[in-house]
Every structure is written in structure tokens, then in C-alpha cells.
mmCIF file of C-alpha atoms in Angstrom:
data_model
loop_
_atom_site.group_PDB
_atom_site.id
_atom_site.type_symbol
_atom_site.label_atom_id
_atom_site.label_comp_id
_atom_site.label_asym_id
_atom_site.label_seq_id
_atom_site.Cartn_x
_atom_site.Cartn_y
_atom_site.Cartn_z
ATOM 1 C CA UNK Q 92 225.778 102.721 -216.015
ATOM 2 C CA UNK Q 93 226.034 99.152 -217.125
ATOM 3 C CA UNK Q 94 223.139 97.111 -216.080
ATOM 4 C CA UNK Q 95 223.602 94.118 -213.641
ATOM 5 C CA UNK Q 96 222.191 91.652 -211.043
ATOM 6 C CA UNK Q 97 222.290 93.058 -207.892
ATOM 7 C CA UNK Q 98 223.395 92.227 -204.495
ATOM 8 C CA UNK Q 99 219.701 91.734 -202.419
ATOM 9 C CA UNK Q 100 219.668 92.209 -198.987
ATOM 10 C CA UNK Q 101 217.233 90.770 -196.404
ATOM 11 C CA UNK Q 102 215.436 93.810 -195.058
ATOM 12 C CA UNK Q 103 211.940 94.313 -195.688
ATOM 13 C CA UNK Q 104 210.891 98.113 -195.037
ATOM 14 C CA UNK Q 105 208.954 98.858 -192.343
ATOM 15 C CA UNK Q 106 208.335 102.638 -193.267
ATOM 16 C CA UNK Q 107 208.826 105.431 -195.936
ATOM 17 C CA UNK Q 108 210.085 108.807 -194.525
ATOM 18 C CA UNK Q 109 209.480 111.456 -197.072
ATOM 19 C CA UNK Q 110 212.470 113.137 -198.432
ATOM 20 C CA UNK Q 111 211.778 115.530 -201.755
ATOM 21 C CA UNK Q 112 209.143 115.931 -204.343
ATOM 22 C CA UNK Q 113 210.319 116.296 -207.795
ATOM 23 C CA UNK Q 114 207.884 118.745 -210.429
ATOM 24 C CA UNK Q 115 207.608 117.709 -213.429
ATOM 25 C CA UNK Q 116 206.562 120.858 -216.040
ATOM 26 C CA UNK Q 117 204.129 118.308 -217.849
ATOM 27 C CA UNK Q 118 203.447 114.724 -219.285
ATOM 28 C CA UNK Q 119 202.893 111.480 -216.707
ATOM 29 C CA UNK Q 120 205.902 109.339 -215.900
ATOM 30 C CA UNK Q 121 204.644 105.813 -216.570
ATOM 31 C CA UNK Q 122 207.956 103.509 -215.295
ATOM 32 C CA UNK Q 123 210.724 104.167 -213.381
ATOM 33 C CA UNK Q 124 213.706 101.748 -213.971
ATOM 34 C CA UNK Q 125 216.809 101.997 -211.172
ATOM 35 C CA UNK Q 126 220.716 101.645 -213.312
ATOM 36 C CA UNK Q 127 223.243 99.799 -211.214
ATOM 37 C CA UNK Q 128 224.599 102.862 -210.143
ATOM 38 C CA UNK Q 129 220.846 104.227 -208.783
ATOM 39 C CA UNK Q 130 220.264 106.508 -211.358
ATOM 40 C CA UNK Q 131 216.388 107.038 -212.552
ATOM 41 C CA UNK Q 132 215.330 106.112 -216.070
ATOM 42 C CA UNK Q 133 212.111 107.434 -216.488
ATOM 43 C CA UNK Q 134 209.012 106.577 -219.247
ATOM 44 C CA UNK Q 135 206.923 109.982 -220.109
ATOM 45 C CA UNK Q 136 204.378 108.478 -222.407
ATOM 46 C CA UNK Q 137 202.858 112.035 -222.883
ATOM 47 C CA UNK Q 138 206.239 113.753 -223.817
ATOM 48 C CA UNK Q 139 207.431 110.517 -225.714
ATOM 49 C CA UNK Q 140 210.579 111.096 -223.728
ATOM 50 C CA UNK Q 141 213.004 108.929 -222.089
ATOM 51 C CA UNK Q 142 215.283 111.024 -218.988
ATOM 52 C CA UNK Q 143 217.368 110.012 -216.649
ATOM 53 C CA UNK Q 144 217.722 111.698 -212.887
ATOM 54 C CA UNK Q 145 219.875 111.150 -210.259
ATOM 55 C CA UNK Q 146 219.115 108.829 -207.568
ATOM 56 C CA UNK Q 147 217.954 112.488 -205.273
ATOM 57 C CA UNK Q 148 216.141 113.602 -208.068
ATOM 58 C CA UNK Q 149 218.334 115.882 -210.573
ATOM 59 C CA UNK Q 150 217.966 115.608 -213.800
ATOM 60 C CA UNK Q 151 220.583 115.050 -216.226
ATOM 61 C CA UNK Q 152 219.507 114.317 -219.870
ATOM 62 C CA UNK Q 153 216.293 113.642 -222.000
ATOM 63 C CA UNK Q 154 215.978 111.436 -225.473
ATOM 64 C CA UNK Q 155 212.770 111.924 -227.212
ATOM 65 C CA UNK Q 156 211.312 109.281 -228.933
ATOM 66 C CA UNK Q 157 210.180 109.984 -232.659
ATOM 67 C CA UNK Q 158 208.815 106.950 -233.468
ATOM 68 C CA UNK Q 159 205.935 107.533 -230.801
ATOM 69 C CA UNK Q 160 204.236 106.916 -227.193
ATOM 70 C CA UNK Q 161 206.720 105.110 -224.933
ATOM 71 C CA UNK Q 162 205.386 103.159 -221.844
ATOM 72 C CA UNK Q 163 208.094 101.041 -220.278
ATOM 73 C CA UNK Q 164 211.836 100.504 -219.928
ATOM 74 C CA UNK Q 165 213.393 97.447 -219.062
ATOM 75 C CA UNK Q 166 216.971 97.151 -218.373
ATOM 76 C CA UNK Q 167 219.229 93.947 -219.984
ATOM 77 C CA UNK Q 168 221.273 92.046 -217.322
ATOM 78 C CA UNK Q 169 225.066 92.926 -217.848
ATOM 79 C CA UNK Q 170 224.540 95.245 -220.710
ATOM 80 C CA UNK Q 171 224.631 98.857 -221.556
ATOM 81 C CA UNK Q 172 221.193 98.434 -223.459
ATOM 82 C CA UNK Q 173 217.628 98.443 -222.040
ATOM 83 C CA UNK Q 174 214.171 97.639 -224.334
ATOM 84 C CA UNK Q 175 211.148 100.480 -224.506
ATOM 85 C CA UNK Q 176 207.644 99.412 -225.553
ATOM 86 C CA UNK Q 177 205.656 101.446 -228.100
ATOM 87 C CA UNK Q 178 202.140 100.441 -228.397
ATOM 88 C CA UNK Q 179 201.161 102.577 -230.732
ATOM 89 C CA UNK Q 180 203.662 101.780 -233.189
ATOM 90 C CA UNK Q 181 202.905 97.499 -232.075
ATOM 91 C CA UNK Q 182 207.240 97.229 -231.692
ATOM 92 C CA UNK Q 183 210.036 97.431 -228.827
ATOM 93 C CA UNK Q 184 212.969 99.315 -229.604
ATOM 94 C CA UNK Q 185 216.411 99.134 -227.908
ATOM 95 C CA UNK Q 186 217.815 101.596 -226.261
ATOM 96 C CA UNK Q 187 221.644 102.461 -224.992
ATOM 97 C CA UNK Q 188 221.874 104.074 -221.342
ATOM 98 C CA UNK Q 189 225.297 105.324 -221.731
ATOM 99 C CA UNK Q 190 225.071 106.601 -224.584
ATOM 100 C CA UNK Q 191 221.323 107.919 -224.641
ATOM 101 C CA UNK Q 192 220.442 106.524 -227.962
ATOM 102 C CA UNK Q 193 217.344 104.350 -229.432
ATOM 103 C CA UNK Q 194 218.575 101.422 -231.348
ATOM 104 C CA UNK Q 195 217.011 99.139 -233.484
ATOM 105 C CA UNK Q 196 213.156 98.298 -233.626
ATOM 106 C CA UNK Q 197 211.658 95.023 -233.557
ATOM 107 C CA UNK Q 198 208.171 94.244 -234.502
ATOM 108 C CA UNK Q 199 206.256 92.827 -230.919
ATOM 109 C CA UNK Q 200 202.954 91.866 -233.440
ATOM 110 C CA UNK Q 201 200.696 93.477 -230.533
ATOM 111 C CA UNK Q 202 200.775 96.708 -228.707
ATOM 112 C CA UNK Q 203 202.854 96.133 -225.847
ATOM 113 C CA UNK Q 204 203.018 97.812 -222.964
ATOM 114 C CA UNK Q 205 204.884 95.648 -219.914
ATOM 115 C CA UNK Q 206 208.398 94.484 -220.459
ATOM 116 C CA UNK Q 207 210.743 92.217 -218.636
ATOM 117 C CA UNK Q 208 213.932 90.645 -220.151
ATOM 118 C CA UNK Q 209 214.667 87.498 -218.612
ATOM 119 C CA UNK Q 210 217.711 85.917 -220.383
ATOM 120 C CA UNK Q 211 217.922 85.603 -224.011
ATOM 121 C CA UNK Q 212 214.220 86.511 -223.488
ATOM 122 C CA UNK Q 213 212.277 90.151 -224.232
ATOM 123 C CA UNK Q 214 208.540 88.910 -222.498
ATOM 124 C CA UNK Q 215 206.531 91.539 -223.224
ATOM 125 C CA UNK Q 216 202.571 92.375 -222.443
ATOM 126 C CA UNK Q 217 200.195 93.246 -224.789
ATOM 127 C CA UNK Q 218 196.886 95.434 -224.490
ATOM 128 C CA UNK Q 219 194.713 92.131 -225.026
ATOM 129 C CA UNK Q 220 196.015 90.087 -222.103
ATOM 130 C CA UNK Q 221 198.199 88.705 -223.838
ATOM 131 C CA UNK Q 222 202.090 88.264 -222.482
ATOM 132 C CA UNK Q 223 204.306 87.258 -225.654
ATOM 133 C CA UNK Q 224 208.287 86.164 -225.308
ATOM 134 C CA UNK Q 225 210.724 87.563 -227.796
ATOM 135 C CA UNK Q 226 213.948 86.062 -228.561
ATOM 136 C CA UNK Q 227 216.306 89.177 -228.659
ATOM 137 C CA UNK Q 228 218.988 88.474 -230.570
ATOM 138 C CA UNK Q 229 216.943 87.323 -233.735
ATOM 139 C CA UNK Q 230 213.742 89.143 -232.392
ATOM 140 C CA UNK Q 231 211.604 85.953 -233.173
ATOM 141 C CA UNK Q 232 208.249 85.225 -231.327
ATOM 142 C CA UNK Q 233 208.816 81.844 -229.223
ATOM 143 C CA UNK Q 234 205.403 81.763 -227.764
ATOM 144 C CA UNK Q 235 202.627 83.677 -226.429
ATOM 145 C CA UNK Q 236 200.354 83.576 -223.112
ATOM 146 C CA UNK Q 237 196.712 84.256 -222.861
ATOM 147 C CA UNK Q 238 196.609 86.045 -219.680
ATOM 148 C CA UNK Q 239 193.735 87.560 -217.758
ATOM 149 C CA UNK Q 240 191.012 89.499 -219.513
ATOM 150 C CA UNK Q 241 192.530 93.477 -219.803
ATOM 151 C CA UNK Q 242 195.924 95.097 -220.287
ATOM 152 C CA UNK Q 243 199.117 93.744 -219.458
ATOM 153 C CA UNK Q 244 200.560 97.165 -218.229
ATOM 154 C CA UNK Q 245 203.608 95.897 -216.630
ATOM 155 C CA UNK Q 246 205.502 93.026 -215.619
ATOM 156 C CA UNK Q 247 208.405 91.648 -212.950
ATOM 157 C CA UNK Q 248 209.934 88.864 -213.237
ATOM 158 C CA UNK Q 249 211.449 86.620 -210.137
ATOM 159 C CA UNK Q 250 214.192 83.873 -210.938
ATOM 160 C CA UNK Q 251 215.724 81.855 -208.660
ATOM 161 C CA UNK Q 252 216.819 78.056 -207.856
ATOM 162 C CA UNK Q 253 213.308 77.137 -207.413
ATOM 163 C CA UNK Q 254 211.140 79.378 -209.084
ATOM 164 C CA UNK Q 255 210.830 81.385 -212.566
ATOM 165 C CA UNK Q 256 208.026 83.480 -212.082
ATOM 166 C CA UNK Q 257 206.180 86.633 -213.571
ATOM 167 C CA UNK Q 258 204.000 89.125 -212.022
ATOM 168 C CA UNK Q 259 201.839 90.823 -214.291
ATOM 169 C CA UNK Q 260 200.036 94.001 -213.633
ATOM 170 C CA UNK Q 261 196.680 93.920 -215.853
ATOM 171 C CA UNK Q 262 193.996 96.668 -216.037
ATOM 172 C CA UNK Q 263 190.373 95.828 -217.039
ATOM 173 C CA UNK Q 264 188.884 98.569 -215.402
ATOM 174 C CA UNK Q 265 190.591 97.891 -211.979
ATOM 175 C CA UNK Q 266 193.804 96.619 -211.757
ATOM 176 C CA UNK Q 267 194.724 93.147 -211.237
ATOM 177 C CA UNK Q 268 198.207 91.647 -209.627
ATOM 178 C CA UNK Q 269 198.526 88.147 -211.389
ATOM 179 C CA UNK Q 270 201.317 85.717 -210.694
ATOM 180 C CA UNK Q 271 202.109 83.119 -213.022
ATOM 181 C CA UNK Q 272 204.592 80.814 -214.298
ATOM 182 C CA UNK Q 273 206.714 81.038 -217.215
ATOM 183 C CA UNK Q 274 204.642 78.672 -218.808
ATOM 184 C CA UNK Q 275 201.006 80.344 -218.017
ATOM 185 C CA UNK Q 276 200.784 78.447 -214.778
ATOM 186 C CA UNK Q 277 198.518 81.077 -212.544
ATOM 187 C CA UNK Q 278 199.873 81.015 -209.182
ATOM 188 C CA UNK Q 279 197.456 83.904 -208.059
ATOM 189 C CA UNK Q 280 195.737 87.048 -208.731
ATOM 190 C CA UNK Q 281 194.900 89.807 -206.596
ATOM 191 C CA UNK Q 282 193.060 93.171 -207.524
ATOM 192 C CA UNK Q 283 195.059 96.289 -206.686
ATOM 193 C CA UNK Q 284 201.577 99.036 -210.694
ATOM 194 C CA UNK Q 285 204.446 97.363 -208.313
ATOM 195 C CA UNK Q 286 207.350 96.626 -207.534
ATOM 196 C CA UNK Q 287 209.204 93.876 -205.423
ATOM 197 C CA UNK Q 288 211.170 93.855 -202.074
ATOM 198 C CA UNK Q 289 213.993 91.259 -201.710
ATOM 199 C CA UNK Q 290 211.673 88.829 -199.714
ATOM 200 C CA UNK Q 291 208.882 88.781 -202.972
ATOM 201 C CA UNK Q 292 206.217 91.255 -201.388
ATOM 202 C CA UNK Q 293 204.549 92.882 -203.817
ATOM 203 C CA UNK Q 294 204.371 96.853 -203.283
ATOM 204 C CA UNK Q 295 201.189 98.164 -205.834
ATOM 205 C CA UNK Q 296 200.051 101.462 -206.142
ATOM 206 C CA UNK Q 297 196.173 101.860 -206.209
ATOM 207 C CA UNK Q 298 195.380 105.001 -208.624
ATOM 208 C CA UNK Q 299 192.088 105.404 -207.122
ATOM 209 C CA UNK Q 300 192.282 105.750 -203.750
ATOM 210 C CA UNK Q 301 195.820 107.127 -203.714
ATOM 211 C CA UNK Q 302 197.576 104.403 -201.567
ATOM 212 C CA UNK Q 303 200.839 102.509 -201.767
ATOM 213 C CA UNK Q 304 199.785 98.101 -200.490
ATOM 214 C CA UNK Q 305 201.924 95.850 -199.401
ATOM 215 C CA UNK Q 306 201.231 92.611 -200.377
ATOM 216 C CA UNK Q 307 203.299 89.534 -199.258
ATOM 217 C CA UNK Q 308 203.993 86.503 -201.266
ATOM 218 C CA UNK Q 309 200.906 84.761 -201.292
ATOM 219 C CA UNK Q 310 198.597 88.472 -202.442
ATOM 220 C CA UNK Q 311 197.178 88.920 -198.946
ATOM 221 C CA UNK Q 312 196.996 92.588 -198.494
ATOM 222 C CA UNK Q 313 199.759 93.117 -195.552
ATOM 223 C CA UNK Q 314 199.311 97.127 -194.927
ATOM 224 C CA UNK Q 315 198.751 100.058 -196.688
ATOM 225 C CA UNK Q 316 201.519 101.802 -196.232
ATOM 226 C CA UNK Q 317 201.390 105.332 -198.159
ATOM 227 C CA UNK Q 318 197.929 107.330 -198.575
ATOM 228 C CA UNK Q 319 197.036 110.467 -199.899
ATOM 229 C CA UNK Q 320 198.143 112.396 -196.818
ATOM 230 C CA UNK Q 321 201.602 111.194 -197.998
ATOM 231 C CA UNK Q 322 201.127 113.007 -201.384
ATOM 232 C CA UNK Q 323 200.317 110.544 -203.455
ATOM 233 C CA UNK Q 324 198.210 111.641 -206.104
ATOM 234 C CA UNK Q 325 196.999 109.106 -208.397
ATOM 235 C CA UNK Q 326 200.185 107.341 -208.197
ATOM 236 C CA UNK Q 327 201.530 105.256 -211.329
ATOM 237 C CA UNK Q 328 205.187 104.157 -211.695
ATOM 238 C CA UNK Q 329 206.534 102.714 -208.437
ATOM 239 C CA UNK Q 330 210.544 101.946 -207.492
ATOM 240 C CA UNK Q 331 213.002 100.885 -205.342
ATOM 241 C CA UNK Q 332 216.840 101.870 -205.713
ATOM 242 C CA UNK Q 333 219.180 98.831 -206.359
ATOM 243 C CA UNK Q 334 219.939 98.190 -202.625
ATOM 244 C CA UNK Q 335 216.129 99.339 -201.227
ATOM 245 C CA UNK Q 336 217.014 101.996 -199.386
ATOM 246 C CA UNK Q 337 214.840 104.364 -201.124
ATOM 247 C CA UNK Q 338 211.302 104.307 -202.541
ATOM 248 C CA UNK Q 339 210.069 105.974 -205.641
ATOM 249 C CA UNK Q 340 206.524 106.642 -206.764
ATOM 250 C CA UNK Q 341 205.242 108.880 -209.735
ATOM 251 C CA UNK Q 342 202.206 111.213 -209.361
ATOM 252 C CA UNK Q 343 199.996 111.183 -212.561
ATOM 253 C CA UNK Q 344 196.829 113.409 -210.733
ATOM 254 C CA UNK Q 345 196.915 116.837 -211.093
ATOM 255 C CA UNK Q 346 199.984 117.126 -209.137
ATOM 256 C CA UNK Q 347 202.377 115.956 -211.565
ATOM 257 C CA UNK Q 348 205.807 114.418 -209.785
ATOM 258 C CA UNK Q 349 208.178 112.379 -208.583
ATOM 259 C CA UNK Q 350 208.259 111.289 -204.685
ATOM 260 C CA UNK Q 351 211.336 110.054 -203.145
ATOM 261 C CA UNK Q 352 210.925 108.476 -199.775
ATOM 262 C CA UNK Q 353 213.746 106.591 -197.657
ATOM 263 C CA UNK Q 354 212.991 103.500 -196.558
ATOM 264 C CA UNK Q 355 213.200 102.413 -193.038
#
């Protein structure tokens, strides 16, 4: 279940066809992070748990998290290891996703909530705009971002030849898209969580009015793609499987799920 870069083909999706619902007994899944072999890890911040499903929805084990609250999981490139945020408890702690254990802690000196790991590099977002990067191996601070005005709730990075980039998802009573360079460079902000497609539209979930945007690379609002009539119900965590051929989006409303579409 060893985490990698993957392959990225060209499509964009044009559609979601629903496939399954998955009920969850209780808690609100807060990220869902996609192994290299498309199985789920998800973030219950209510249940402090960490669980992993297959990629149709089964699931196969929990770890719950003593320390406290956990809000995201990001995976490390070519490793069996992934980092959680805590805010509560103001650290990241690693975490093994073969063998379903936490690791060691390391203090983040704000409450984080977003995490990326970009190289050598934990960059993780605070819950006072700020977005802070981490050395991992030593765990030292190598520099910190003022960013926005709200929570930093999650964040994607994009590296390629040209660009290194990070999209930031920050809430301040709405919920703002920013895009900025690694060295606090704004490229753009846009009010409506996401994820990415492999041609750098943004897909965001707006918790309000229950809809799944597209948003292409320059944060015009392409289409709304998913409403309420879709089931979306005050959707949070949104995925796609490693070769975007399916769509995942959690329900935090009173219906309390996981939606699996396939993407067309």
C-alpha cells in the first residue's frame, strides 16, 4: 500500500454517474486520501479514528487516535508512512498504512489542520491563516506563510517543471480557494474543500448549498456539476482514485456518508 507518484492521464471528467452510498453509524469524515493501490484512508475527526475502505466502499480496519481530534491525512511519496494533523493537541503525528500504526509526534507550534508533504517538506495549515513548512526528518520549522484571514483547512500541492504551487482551502465564514506560490506568491483566490483533476481544475465542494464546482485553472467557476438532487448533503472531504476514474465525496449533514460516483 506503499505510497507513490502516479501515472496522470489527460481526461478531464465530463460527468459523475452515481454508483453506492456508504453509511457511516456516526462521526463526519473530514479527508479522504486515495493509497496507490485505490484504497480509502479516511479522517473521522468526531470518532478520532483513522479507517481504511476499499476503493467500492468496504471497510477493512480502524486505528483510533488517543492523542485526540484528527483532521487530515497526507500520504509521503514512496513511503509506507502518511502525516495526520491534530489541532487540538498543536502537533502532526506519523502514521504507517501497512501496518495501521501512529508513529512519532512532532510539535507543528499552531493547530494545524491542512497537510501536504512536498519533498523533504511537511507544509502544514494552521487555524490562523497561517501555512507553516516542516522539515520531516528533523521536524524543524523552515518558515511560515501569512495566508488569508481564516482557517487553513486543507491544502494540495501541484509540482511540476514550471510550477510549485499550493492551493489552500481557508474558511472565514465562507470558504475561500487560494492559490499561491511556495514562497507566499498569491496567484488567486476564489470563494467556494477540493481536489484536483490531471489538467489543474479545481473540484470544491460548497457545504452550503450542497454542490460539487468545477473550477479551471485560472478560479473561474466552469460548472456545477453535483447538487443536492445528487445526494450531497453538506458535503466535506472530496476525492479522486489514483487514475480518476472514480469520484468520492463525504456527507457531513444529517445524512452521514460516503458517495462513490464513476467518472465519465
Amino acid at each position: 500500500m506503499q505510497a507513490q507518484t502516479r501515472t496522470i492521464p489527460q481526461k478531464v471528467p465530463t460527468k459523475f454517474e452515481f454508483e453506492k452510498k456508504v453509511n457511516l453509524s456516526e462521526g463526519r469524515i473530514t479527508c479522504i486520501a486515495v493509497t496507490i493501490d485505490n484504497k480509502l484512508l479516511l479522517c473521522n475527526n468526531e470518532t478520532k479514528q483513522i479507517s481504511l475502505m476499499t476503493e467500492t466502499g468496504q471497510h477493512l480496519q480502524s486505528c483510533t487516535v488517543a492523542a485526540g481530534r484528527v483532521w487530515r491525512i497526507a500520504l509521503i511519496p514512496g513511503t509506507d508512512d502518511a502525516v495526520i494533523t491534530l489541532p487540538d493537541n498543536r502537533f502532526i503525528q506519523f502514521f504507517n498504512i501497512t501496518r495501521f500504526t501512529l508513529g512519532r509526534q512532532v510539535p507543528a507550534n499552531v493547530s494545524p489542520y491542512g497537510v501536504a508533504v512536498v519533498k523533504d517538506n511537511v507544509i502544514v495549515g494552521s487555524s490562523n491563516r497561517k501555512v507553516v513548512f516542516i522539515e520531516r526528518v528533523s521536524g524543524k520549522c523552515l518558515k511560515t506563510l501569512k495566508v488569508g484571514r481564516g482557517q487553513i483547512l486543507s491544502i494540495f500541492p501541484v509540482v511540476d517543471d514550471k510550477d510549485e504551487l499550493l492551493y489552500c482551502c481557508e474558511h472565514d465564514g465562507g470558504t475561500i480557494v487560494i492559490c499561491l506560490k511556495f514562497d507566499g506568491t498569491r496567484i488567486f483566490s476564489h470563494p467556494v474543500c477540493l481536489a484536483l483533476d490531471s489538467k489543474g481544475n479545481s473540484y470544491a465542494t460548497a457545504v452550503r448549498t450542497n454542490n460539487l464546482h468545477r473550477l479551471s485553472s485560472d478560479a473561474q467557476v466552469d460548472d456545477i456539476l453535483l447538487k443536492g438532487s445528487d445526494g450531497l448533503d453538506q458535503p466535506l472531504a472530496v476525492a479522486f482514485n489514483r487514475n480518476f476514474e472514480k469520484l468520492y465525496i463525504s456527507n457531513g449533514g444529517k445524512d452521514i456518508s460516503v458517495l462513490i460516483f464513476n467518472c465519465k
